[in-house]
One Martini backbone bead per residue (centre of mass of N, CA, C, O) as a GRO file, in nm:
protein
  218
    1MET     BB    1   1.128  -1.524   1.243
    2PRO     BB    2   0.952  -1.529   0.987
    3TYR     BB    3   0.694  -1.423   1.136
    4LEU     BB    4   0.813  -1.153   1.222
    5CYS     BB    5   0.872  -1.052   0.937
    6LEU     BB    6   0.575  -1.066   0.847
    7LEU     BB    7   0.467  -0.859   1.048
    8LEU     BB    8   0.640  -0.623   0.944
    9SER     BB    9   0.530  -0.631   0.652
   10GLY     BB   10   0.243  -0.544   0.711
   11ALA     BB   11   0.320  -0.255   0.794
   12ALA     BB   12   0.486  -0.168   0.544
   13LEU     BB   13   0.268  -0.216   0.327
   14LEU     BB   14   0.054  -0.028   0.441
   15VAL     BB   15   0.217   0.238   0.443
   16ASN     BB   16   0.296   0.231   0.140
   17GLY     BB   17   0.007   0.235   0.035
   18LEU     BB   18  -0.075   0.508   0.160
   19ALA     BB   19   0.151   0.668   0.016
   20THR     BB   20   0.063   0.600  -0.277
   21LEU     BB   21  -0.229   0.746  -0.215
   22GLY     BB   22  -0.154   1.014  -0.034
   23ARG     BB   23  -0.198   0.966   0.297
   24LEU     BB   24   0.119   0.975   0.310
   25PRO     BB   25   0.431   1.040   0.346
   26ARG     BB   26   0.698   0.905   0.185
   27ARG     BB   27   0.910   0.952   0.407
   28ASP     BB   28   0.774   0.791   0.627
   29ALA     BB   29   0.777   0.520   0.473
   30ALA     BB   30   1.085   0.513   0.432
   31VAL     BB   31   1.170   0.487   0.726
   32LEU     BB   32   1.019   0.226   0.785
   33SER     BB   33   1.149   0.056   0.563
   34LEU     BB   34   1.440   0.079   0.667
   35VAL     BB   35   1.390  -0.047   0.942
   36VAL     BB   36   1.260  -0.315   0.854
   37GLY     BB   37   1.488  -0.407   0.666
   38SER     BB   38   1.712  -0.417   0.880
   39VAL     BB   39   1.575  -0.618   1.071
   40GLN     BB   40   1.535  -0.850   0.866
   41LEU     BB   41   1.835  -0.892   0.799
   42SER     BB   42   1.918  -0.962   1.087
   43LEU     BB   43   1.726  -1.204   1.120
   44ALA     BB   44   1.840  -1.368   0.885
   45VAL     BB   45   2.119  -1.412   1.002
   46GLY     BB   46   2.026  -1.550   1.266
   47TYR     BB   47   1.873  -1.779   1.125
   48LEU     BB   48   2.113  -1.903   0.969
   49ILE     BB   49   2.291  -1.971   1.213
   50GLY     BB   50   2.047  -2.163   1.346
   51ALA     BB   51   2.024  -2.339   1.116
   52ASP     BB   52   2.019  -2.671   0.951
   53GLY     BB   53   2.032  -2.648   0.618
   54SER     BB   54   1.774  -2.675   0.499
   55ALA     BB   55   1.558  -2.608   0.250
   56ASP     BB   56   1.347  -2.455   0.418
   57ALA     BB   57   1.545  -2.259   0.555
   58LEU     BB   58   1.653  -2.130   0.293
   59LYS     BB   59   1.380  -2.028   0.189
   60SER     BB   60   1.315  -1.850   0.429
   61ALA     BB   61   1.569  -1.672   0.413
   62ALA     BB   62   1.520  -1.566   0.129
   63GLY     BB   63   1.262  -1.414   0.197
   64MET     BB   64   1.379  -1.225   0.412
   65VAL     BB   65   1.588  -1.090   0.224
   66LEU     BB   66   1.398  -0.980   0.006
   67PHE     BB   67   1.236  -0.800   0.191
   68GLY     BB   68   1.466  -0.641   0.324
   69LEU     BB   69   1.588  -0.520   0.064
   70THR     BB   70   1.338  -0.377  -0.038
   71TYR     BB   71   1.293  -0.184   0.200
   72ALA     BB   72   1.572  -0.056   0.208
   73TYR     BB   73   1.571   0.048  -0.084
   74ALA     BB   74   1.309   0.215  -0.065
   75GLY     BB   75   1.407   0.407   0.153
   76LEU     BB   76   1.665   0.513   0.007
   77ASP     BB   77   1.529   0.618  -0.250
   78VAL     BB   78   1.384   0.854  -0.108
   79ILE     BB   79   1.602   0.985   0.075
   80LEU     BB   80   1.820   1.004  -0.184
   81GLY     BB   81   1.691   1.035  -0.468
   82LEU     BB   82   1.726   0.792  -0.705
   83GLY     BB   83   1.438   0.744  -0.898
   84SER     BB   84   1.346   0.410  -0.900
   85LYS     BB   85   1.461   0.241  -1.134
   86GLY     BB   86   1.630   0.028  -0.986
   87LEU     BB   87   1.400  -0.067  -0.803
   88GLY     BB   88   1.221  -0.173  -1.029
   89TRP     BB   89   1.416  -0.396  -1.133
   90PHE     BB   90   1.438  -0.540  -0.865
   91CYS     BB   91   1.136  -0.612  -0.843
   92GLY     BB   92   1.134  -0.787  -1.096
   93MET     BB   93   1.329  -1.000  -0.989
   94VAL     BB   94   1.168  -1.074  -0.732
   95ALA     BB   95   0.914  -1.169  -0.876
   96SER     BB   96   1.054  -1.413  -1.010
   97VAL     BB   97   1.156  -1.548  -0.750
   98GLY     BB   98   0.876  -1.578  -0.622
   99MET     BB   99   0.776  -1.788  -0.824
  100LEU     BB  100   0.988  -2.001  -0.747
  101LEU     BB  101   0.904  -2.020  -0.446
  102ALA     BB  102   0.620  -2.114  -0.497
  103ALA     BB  103   0.706  -2.381  -0.631
  104ALA     BB  104   0.882  -2.484  -0.387
  105TRP     BB  105   0.622  -2.476  -0.173
  106LEU     BB  106   0.378  -2.640  -0.287
  107ARG     BB  107   0.410  -2.920  -0.143
  108ASP     BB  108   0.472  -2.835   0.172
  109ASP     BB  109   0.330  -2.517   0.133
  110PRO     BB  110   0.060  -2.397  -0.023
  111LEU     BB  111   0.004  -2.132   0.119
  112LEU     BB  112   0.283  -2.000   0.072
  113ALA     BB  113   0.263  -2.015  -0.235
  114VAL     BB  114   0.027  -1.817  -0.260
  115LEU     BB  115   0.163  -1.577  -0.121
  116TRP     BB  116   0.394  -1.550  -0.330
  117LEU     BB  117   0.211  -1.472  -0.561
  118GLY     BB  118   0.110  -1.210  -0.435
  119TRP     BB  119   0.388  -1.075  -0.394
  120SER     BB  120   0.473  -1.085  -0.692
  121ALA     BB  121   0.251  -0.894  -0.789
  122LEU     BB  122   0.348  -0.648  -0.631
  123TRP     BB  123   0.632  -0.633  -0.754
  124ALA     BB  124   0.531  -0.603  -1.047
  125LEU     BB  125   0.399  -0.326  -1.007
  126PHE     BB  126   0.664  -0.177  -0.945
  127PHE     BB  127   0.796  -0.239  -1.212
  128VAL     BB  128   0.590  -0.098  -1.394
  129SER     BB  129   0.619   0.184  -1.263
  130MET     BB  130   0.941   0.228  -1.239
  131ALA     BB  131   1.076   0.089  -1.492
  132LEU     BB  132   0.836   0.160  -1.717
  133GLY     BB  133   0.660   0.427  -1.632
  134LEU     BB  134   0.355   0.329  -1.524
  135ALA     BB  135   0.181   0.536  -1.314
  136GLN     BB  136  -0.127   0.439  -1.351
  137VAL     BB  137  -0.087   0.194  -1.129
  138ASP     BB  138  -0.066   0.327  -0.842
  139VAL     BB  139  -0.352   0.312  -0.728
  140PHE     BB  140  -0.376   0.008  -0.741
  141THR     BB  141  -0.125  -0.051  -0.572
  142GLY     BB  142  -0.216   0.085  -0.313
  143TRP     BB  143  -0.469  -0.092  -0.266
  144ALA     BB  144  -0.326  -0.364  -0.275
  145LEU     BB  145  -0.147  -0.313  -0.028
  146VAL     BB  146  -0.365  -0.259   0.182
  147LEU     BB  147  -0.523  -0.531   0.146
  148ALA     BB  148  -0.278  -0.747   0.135
  149SER     BB  149  -0.114  -0.699   0.393
  150GLN     BB  150  -0.305  -0.853   0.594
  151ALA     BB  151  -0.361  -1.124   0.434
  152THR     BB  152  -0.032  -1.193   0.370
  153ALA     BB  153   0.093  -1.109   0.670
  154THR     BB  154  -0.045  -1.054   0.944
  155VAL     BB  155  -0.230  -1.302   0.972
  156PRO     BB  156  -0.018  -1.525   0.914
  157ALA     BB  157   0.170  -1.442   1.146
  158VAL     BB  158  -0.027  -1.500   1.377
  159LEU     BB  159  -0.069  -1.797   1.309
  160GLY     BB  160   0.229  -1.879   1.341
  161ILE     BB  161   0.277  -1.781   1.635
  162ALA     BB  162   0.023  -1.964   1.743
  163GLY     BB  163   0.034  -2.248   1.574
  164TRP     BB  164  -0.193  -2.217   1.304
  165TRP     BB  165  -0.065  -2.320   1.051
  166PRO     BB  166  -0.184  -2.396   0.740
  167ARG     BB  167  -0.131  -2.699   0.503
  168SER     BB  168  -0.370  -2.711   0.331
  169LEU     BB  169  -0.543  -2.701   0.034
  170ASN     BB  170  -0.788  -2.544   0.136
  171ALA     BB  171  -0.634  -2.299   0.241
  172ALA     BB  172  -0.505  -2.225  -0.030
  173ALA     BB  173  -0.768  -2.188  -0.188
  174GLY     BB  174  -0.885  -1.966  -0.007
  175ALA     BB  175  -0.649  -1.767  -0.050
  176ALA     BB  176  -0.682  -1.739  -0.357
  177VAL     BB  177  -0.966  -1.622  -0.351
  178LEU     BB  178  -0.907  -1.381  -0.170
  179LEU     BB  179  -0.687  -1.247  -0.345
  180THR     BB  180  -0.859  -1.207  -0.593
  181GLY     BB  181  -1.068  -1.025  -0.452
  182LEU     BB  182  -0.868  -0.802  -0.363
  183PHE     BB  183  -0.771  -0.720  -0.648
  184LEU     BB  184  -1.052  -0.645  -0.748
  185ALA     BB  185  -1.109  -0.432  -0.531
  186ALA     BB  186  -0.869  -0.252  -0.609
  187GLY     BB  187  -0.982  -0.181  -0.889
  188VAL     BB  188  -1.241  -0.042  -0.793
  189LEU     BB  189  -1.106   0.170  -0.607
  190ALA     BB  190  -0.930   0.298  -0.827
  191ARG     BB  191  -1.159   0.401  -1.007
  192ARG     BB  192  -1.291   0.580  -0.791
  193THR     BB  193  -1.048   0.756  -0.730
  194GLN     BB  194  -1.007   0.863  -1.021
  195ALA     BB  195  -1.290   0.984  -1.050
  196ARG     BB  196  -1.266   1.187  -0.817
  197HIS     BB  197  -1.018   1.332  -0.928
  198THR     BB  198  -1.145   1.424  -1.195
  199GLN     BB  199  -1.377   1.580  -1.068
  200ALA     BB  200  -1.203   1.779  -0.905
  201GLN     BB  201  -1.058   1.899  -1.151
  202GLY     BB  202  -1.313   2.007  -1.290
  203ILE     BB  203  -1.404   2.199  -1.066
  204GLN     BB  204  -1.145   2.365  -1.055
  205ALA     BB  205  -1.156   2.461  -1.350
  206GLU     BB  206  -1.429   2.611  -1.326
  207HIS     BB  207  -1.339   2.813  -1.110
  208LEU     BB  208  -1.112   2.940  -1.277
  209GLN     BB  209  -1.288   3.034  -1.513
  210ALA     BB  210  -1.480   3.210  -1.349
  211ARG     BB  211  -1.266   3.398  -1.229
  212HIS     BB  212  -1.152   3.494  -1.501
  213GLY     BB  213  -1.416   3.607  -1.618
  214THR     BB  214  -1.471   3.829  -1.389
  215SER     BB  215  -1.165   3.965  -1.421
  216ALA     BB  216  -1.191   4.037  -1.700
  217PRO     BB  217  -1.161   4.257  -1.934
  218ARG     BB  218  -1.383   4.461  -2.156
   0.00000   0.00000   0.00000
């Protein structure tokens, strides 16, 4: 069940990233988030019922619940027009818990610990944007979601479902390097996107000035 939740997260993160970049309507992403969050919470309950009560099972269930609540809250935030402030503070709390889960997984599953660091970074970006009101990070957040969604969720989920989940330190180190590269790439893409947006605004302003100039009375 944790791998299935991870697979669903890959889709939700991708769609939310595209919505953050303005490539999809936010309401579409909100509906998917609400559906994914509801399914993940249901899977978490079923997983807990059948779990053996071990520390690893509880940590896995905690992760499923955190993801499920985040998606459900994000979906309701848009659909109900809640304003995102509370969601931002919730994401800040989850980012902190994610750091603790990364430390908890470090010895038994270093790859999962690295993934939790990446997810915590994404939650922290939502905290900065929504709770602190720094919307200028949104373009970077959107690209980070698009790039990291597949590397931290979809691909690991497929590996886990196929029984190929790597637990070596080398795999964790490779994942850390890859995630660092993806966040750097997101920064480059964000700068290019903002530059194109600024250029488009400048061209539009020039057209408006030219139109006003030709139509102005003498």
